[in-house]
Coordinates of C-alpha atoms in Angstrom, one line a residue:
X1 CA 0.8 -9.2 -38.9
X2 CA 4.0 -7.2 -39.6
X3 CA 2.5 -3.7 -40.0
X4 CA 4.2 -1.3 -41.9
X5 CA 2.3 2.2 -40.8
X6 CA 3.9 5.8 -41.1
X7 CA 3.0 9.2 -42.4
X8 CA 5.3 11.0 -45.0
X9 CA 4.3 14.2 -46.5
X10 CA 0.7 14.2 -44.6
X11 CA 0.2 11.3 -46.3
X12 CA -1.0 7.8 -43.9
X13 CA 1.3 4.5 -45.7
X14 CA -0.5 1.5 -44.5
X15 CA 1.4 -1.8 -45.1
X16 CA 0.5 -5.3 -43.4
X17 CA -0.1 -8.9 -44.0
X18 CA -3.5 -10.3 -42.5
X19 CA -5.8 -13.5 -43.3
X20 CA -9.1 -13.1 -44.9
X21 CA -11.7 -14.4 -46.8
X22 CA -9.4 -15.9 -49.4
X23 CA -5.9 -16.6 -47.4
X24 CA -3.3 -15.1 -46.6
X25 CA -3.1 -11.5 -48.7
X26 CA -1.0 -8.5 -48.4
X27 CA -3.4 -5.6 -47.3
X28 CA -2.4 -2.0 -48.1
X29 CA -3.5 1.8 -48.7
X30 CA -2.7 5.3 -48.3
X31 CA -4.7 8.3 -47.0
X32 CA -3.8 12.0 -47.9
X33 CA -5.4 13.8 -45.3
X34 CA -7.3 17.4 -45.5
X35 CA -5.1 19.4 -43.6
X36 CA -1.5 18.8 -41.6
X37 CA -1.0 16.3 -39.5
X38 CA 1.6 15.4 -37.1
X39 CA 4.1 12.5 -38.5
X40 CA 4.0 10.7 -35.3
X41 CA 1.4 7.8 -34.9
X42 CA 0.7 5.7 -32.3
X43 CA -0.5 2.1 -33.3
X44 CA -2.3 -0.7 -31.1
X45 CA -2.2 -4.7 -33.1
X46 CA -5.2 -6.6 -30.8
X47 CA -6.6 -10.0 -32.2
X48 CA -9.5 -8.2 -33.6
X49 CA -8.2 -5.0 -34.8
X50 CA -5.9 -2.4 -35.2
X51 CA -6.1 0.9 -34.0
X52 CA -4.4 3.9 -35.5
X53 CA -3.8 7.4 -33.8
X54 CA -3.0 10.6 -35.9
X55 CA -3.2 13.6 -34.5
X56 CA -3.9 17.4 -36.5
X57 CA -1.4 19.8 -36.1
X58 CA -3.8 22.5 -35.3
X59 CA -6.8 22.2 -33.1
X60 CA -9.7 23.0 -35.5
X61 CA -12.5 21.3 -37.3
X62 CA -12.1 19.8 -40.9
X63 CA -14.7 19.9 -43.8
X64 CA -13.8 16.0 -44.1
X65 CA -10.7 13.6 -43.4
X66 CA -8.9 13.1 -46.9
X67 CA -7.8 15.8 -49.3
X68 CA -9.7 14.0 -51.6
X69 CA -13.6 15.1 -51.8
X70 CA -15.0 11.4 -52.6
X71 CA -14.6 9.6 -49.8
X72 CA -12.6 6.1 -50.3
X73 CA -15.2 3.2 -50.5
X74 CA -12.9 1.3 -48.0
X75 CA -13.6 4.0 -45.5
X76 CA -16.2 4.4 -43.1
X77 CA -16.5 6.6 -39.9
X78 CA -16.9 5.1 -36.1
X79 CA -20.2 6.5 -35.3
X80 CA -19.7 5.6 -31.2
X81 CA -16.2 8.1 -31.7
X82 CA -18.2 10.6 -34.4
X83 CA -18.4 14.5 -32.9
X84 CA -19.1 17.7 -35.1
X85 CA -19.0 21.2 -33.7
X86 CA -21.8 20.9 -32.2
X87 CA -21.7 18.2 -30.5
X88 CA -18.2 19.6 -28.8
X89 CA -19.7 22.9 -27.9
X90 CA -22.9 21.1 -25.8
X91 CA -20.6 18.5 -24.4
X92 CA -18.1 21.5 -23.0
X93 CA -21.4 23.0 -21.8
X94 CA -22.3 19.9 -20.0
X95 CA -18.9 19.1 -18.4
X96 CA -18.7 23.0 -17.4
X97 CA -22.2 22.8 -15.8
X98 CA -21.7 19.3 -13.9
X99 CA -18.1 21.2 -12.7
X100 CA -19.8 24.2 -11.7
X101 CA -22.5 21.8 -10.0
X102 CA -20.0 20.3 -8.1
X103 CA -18.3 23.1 -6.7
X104 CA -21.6 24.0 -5.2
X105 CA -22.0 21.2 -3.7
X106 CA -18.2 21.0 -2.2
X107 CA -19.2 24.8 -0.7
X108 CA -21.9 23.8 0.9
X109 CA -20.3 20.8 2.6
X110 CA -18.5 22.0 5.6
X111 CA -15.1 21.3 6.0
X112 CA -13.8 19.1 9.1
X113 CA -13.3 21.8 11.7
X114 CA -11.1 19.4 14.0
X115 CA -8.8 18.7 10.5
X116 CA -5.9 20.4 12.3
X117 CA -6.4 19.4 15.5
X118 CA -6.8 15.6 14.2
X119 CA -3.3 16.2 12.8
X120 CA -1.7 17.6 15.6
X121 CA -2.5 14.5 17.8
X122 CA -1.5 12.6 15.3
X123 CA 2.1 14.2 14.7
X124 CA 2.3 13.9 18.7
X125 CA 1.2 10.1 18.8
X126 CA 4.1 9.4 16.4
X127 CA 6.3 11.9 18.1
X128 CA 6.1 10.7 21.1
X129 CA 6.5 6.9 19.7
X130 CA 9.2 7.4 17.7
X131 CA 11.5 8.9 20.6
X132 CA 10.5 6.0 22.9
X133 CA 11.3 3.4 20.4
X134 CA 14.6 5.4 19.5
X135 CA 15.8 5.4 23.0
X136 CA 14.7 1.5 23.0
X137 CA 17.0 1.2 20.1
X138 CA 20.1 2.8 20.7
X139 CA 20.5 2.0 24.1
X140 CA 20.1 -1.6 23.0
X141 CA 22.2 -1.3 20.7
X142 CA 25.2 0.8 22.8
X143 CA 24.6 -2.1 25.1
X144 CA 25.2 -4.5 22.4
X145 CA 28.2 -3.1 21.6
X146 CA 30.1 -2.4 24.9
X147 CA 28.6 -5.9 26.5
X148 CA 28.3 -8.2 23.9
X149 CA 26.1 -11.6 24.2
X150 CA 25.8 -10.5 27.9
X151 CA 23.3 -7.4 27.2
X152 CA 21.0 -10.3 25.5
X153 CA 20.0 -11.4 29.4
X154 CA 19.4 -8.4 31.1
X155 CA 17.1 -6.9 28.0
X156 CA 13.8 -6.9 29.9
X157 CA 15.2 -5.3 32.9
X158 CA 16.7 -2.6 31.1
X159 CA 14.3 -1.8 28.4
X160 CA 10.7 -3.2 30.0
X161 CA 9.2 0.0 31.3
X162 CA 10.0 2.2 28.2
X163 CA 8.3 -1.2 26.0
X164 CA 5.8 -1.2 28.4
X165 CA 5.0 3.0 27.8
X166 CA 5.3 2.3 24.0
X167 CA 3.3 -0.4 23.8
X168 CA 0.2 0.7 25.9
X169 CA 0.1 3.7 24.0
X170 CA 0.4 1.8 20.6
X171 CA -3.7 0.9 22.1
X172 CA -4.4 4.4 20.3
X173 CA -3.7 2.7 17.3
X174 CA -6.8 0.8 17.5
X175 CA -8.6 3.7 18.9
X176 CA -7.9 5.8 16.2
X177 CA -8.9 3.4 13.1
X178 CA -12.2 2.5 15.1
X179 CA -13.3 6.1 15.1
X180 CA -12.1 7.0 12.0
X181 CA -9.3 9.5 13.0
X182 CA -6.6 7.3 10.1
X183 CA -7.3 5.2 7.5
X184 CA -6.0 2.4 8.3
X185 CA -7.6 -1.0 8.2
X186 CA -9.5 -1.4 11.8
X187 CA -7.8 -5.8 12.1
X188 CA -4.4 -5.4 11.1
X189 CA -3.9 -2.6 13.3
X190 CA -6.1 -4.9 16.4
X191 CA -4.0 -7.9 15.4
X192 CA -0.2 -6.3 15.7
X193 CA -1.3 -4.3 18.9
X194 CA -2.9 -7.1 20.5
X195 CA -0.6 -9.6 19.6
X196 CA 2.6 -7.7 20.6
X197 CA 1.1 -6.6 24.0
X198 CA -0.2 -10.4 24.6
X199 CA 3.6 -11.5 24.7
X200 CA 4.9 -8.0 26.2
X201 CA 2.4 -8.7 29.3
X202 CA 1.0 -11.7 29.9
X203 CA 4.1 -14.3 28.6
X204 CA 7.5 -12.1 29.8
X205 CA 5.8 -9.9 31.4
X206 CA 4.3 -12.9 34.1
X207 CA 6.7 -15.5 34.4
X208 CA 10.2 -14.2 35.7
X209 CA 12.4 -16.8 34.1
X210 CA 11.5 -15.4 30.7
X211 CA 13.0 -12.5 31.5
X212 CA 16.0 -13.5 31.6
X213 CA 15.7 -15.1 28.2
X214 CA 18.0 -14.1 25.1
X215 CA 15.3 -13.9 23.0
X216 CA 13.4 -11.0 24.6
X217 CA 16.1 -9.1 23.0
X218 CA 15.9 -10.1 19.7
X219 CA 11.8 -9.2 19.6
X220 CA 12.6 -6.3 21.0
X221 CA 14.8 -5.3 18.7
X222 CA 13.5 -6.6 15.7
X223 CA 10.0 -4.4 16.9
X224 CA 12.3 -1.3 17.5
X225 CA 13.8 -1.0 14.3
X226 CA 10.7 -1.4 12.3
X227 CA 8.7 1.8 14.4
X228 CA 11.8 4.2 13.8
X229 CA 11.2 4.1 10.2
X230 CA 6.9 3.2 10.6
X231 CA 6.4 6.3 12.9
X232 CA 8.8 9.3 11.4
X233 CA 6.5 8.1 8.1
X234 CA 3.4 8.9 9.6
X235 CA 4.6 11.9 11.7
X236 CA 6.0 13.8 8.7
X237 CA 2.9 12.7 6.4
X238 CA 0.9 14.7 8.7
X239 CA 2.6 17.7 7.7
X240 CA 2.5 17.1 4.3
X241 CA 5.7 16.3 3.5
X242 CA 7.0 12.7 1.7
X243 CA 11.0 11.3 2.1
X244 CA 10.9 8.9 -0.7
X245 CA 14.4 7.0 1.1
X246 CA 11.8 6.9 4.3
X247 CA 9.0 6.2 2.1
X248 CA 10.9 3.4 0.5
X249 CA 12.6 2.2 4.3
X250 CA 9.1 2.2 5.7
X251 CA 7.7 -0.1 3.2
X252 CA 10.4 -2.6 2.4
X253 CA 12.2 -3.0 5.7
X254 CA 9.2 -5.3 7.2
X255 CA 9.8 -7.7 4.5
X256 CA 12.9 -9.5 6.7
X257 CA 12.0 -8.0 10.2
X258 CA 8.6 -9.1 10.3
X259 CA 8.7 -12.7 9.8
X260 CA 12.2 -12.1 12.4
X261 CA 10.2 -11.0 14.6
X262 CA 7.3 -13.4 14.8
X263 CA 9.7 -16.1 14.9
X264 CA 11.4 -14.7 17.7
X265 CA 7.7 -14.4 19.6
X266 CA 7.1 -17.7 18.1
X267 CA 10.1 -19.2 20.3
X268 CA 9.4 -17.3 23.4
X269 CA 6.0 -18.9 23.2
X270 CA 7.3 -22.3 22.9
X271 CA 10.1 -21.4 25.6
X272 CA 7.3 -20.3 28.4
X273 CA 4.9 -22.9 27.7
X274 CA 7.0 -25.7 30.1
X275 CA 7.3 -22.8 32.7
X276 CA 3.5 -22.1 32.5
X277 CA 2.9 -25.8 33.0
X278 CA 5.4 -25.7 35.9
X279 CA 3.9 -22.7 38.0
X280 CA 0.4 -23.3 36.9
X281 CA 0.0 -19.9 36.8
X282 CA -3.2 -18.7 34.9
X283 CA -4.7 -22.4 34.7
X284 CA -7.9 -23.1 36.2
X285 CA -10.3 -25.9 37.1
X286 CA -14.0 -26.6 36.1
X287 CA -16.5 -27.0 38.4
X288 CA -17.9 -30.3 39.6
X289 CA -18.8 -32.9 38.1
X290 CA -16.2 -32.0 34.9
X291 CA -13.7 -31.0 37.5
X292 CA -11.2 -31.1 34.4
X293 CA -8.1 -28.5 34.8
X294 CA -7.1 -26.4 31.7
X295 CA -3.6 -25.2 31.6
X296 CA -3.3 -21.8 30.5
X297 CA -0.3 -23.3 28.6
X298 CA -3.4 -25.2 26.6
X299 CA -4.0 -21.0 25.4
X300 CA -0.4 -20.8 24.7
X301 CA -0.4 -23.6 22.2
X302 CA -3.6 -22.0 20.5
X303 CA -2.2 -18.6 20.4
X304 CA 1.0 -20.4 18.3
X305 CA -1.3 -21.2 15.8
X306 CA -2.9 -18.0 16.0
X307 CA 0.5 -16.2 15.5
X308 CA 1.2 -17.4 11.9
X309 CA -3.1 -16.4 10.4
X310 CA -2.2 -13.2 12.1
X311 CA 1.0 -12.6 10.5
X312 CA -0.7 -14.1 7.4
X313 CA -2.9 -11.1 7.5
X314 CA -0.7 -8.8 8.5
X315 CA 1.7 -9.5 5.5
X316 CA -1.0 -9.5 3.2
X317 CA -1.9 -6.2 4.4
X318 CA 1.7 -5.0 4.5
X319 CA 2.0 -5.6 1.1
X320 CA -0.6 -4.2 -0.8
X321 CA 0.5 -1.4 1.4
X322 CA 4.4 -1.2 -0.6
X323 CA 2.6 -2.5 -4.0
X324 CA 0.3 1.3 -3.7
X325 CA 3.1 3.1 -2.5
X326 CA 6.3 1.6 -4.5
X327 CA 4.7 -0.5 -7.3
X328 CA 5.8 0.5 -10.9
X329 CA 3.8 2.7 -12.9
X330 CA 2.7 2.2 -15.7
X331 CA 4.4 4.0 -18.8
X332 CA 2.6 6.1 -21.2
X333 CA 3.1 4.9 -25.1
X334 CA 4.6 8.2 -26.9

């Protein structure tokens, strides 16, 4: 405890209170080394040990540690950290040979000779997704502006085709982790394409009375204004270049949007199932002798459920995603 360590005139000064064998005792020593060493240390306190780093000056080997020829009978060397010239000189031989080794190795694998055609689909896939979301987004919100609450009933009949476009081609997505094209996990990417395209299609998409619903707007906008940051990311990381303001948009503007955006979904699933009940519309009937009819609005109700472990998921995957790209690093002791 309470270590007093430093290094005057190359000189170690070792100071520190520590229970032993017979109590509580002050422990100390000194240590003139062989040849100069730097007066910075770096010192680690664990509950077993202490560790103390000196480093030479110059970058040669020493006859022995202390100036001293008899070696202190408090000292002893680490035999699992000993090395003498040469050991170094085989070990530099080994680590050149494996390093030659591997180069071989790299050579003889050939490289991927679709590499740059993989990435120019892939900066046109984001391309041509971010300029349909954009025009999505600004003529939403020019409509917002000059019409007010009125522009929040008339949202699917104004912006459902270029939605529709976006999101049929956001079925790449899925594509492209399947076969190994990106990276990126296969399910989160099934479960955000699916999921958005299940109430794009079959719940506003069907029933004409949610159409006219205020809260189509609000999950299409909330959907909009996460891909303009999502697909400039990916389009410009396939050219090798990193925004870190984009980098850091991309990754922290899900954390209100999402969970906006499922709730709004959330409530458009709760506001159609009443209307599915009504029409009937995608409900069927079982055969004799169950003759039982199951309401599509029966799916509906599971899907809800549904909903929340999918967003659970993608969250979870959403986060380690900002933790990699945003979390702190870890300093380095000087």
């Amino acid at each position: 405890q309470s270590p007093e360590i430093s290094i005057v005139d190359n000189v170690l000064y070792f100071k520190a209170q520590g229970h032993g064998a017979k109590g509580d005792n002050i422990y100390e020593f000194q240590l003139a080394f062989l040849e100069p060493v730097k007066p910075q240390l770096v010192y680690k306190v664990t509950q077993r040990q202490l560790n103390i780093t000196v480093q030479k000056k110059e970058s040669n080997w020493w006859e022995r540690l202390t100036k001293q020829e008899k070696r202190p009978l408090f000292l002893t060397p680490d035999f699992d950290r000993w090395l003498d010239e040469s050991d170094a000189e085989m070990e530099l031989k080994a680590k050149e040979e494996e390093r030659i080794n591997k180069v071989r190795i790299e050579s003889r694998v050939p490289k991927d000779p679709f590499r740059q055609l993989k990435r120019g689909y892939l900066f046109m896939y984001n391309l041509v997704q971010f300029l349909g979301f954009s025009w999505i987004f600004v003529n939403m919100t020019v409509r917002l502006f000059i019409l007010g609450k009125d522009s929040f009933y008339d949202t699917f009949h104004t912006i459902a085709d270029m939605m529709y476009f976006c999101q049929t081609l956001a079925f790449m997505e899925i594509l492209n982790s399947l076969v190994g094209i990106v990276r990126s996990p296969f399910v989160p990417s099934l479960v955000q394409v699916l999921g958005r395209n299940f109430v794009l299609f079959i719940v506003l998409g069907n029933v004409e009375e949610m159409q006219s619903k205020a809260v189509v707007f609000f999950i299409f906008y909330c959907w909009s204004i996460i891909e303009i940051f999502r697909y400039p990311f990916y389009m410009l990381s396939c050219i090798g270049i990193e925004w870190k303001l984009l980098t850091w948009i991309r990754y922290t503007i899900w954390i209100p949007l999402y969970p906006l955006g499922t709730l709004a979904e959330a409530v458009s699933l709760i506001q159609a199932i009443p209307l599915f009940n009504e029409t009937g519309k995608f409900s069927f009937t079982l055969p004799y002798p169950l003759s039982i009819t199951i309401r599509f609005s029966f799916f509906l109700q599971i899907y809800l459920i549904m909903l929340f472990l999918g967003v659970f998921v993608n969250l979870r995957h959403l986060y380690k995603q900002r933790r990699q790209h945003l979390g702190s690093k870890k300093r380095k002791i000087k």
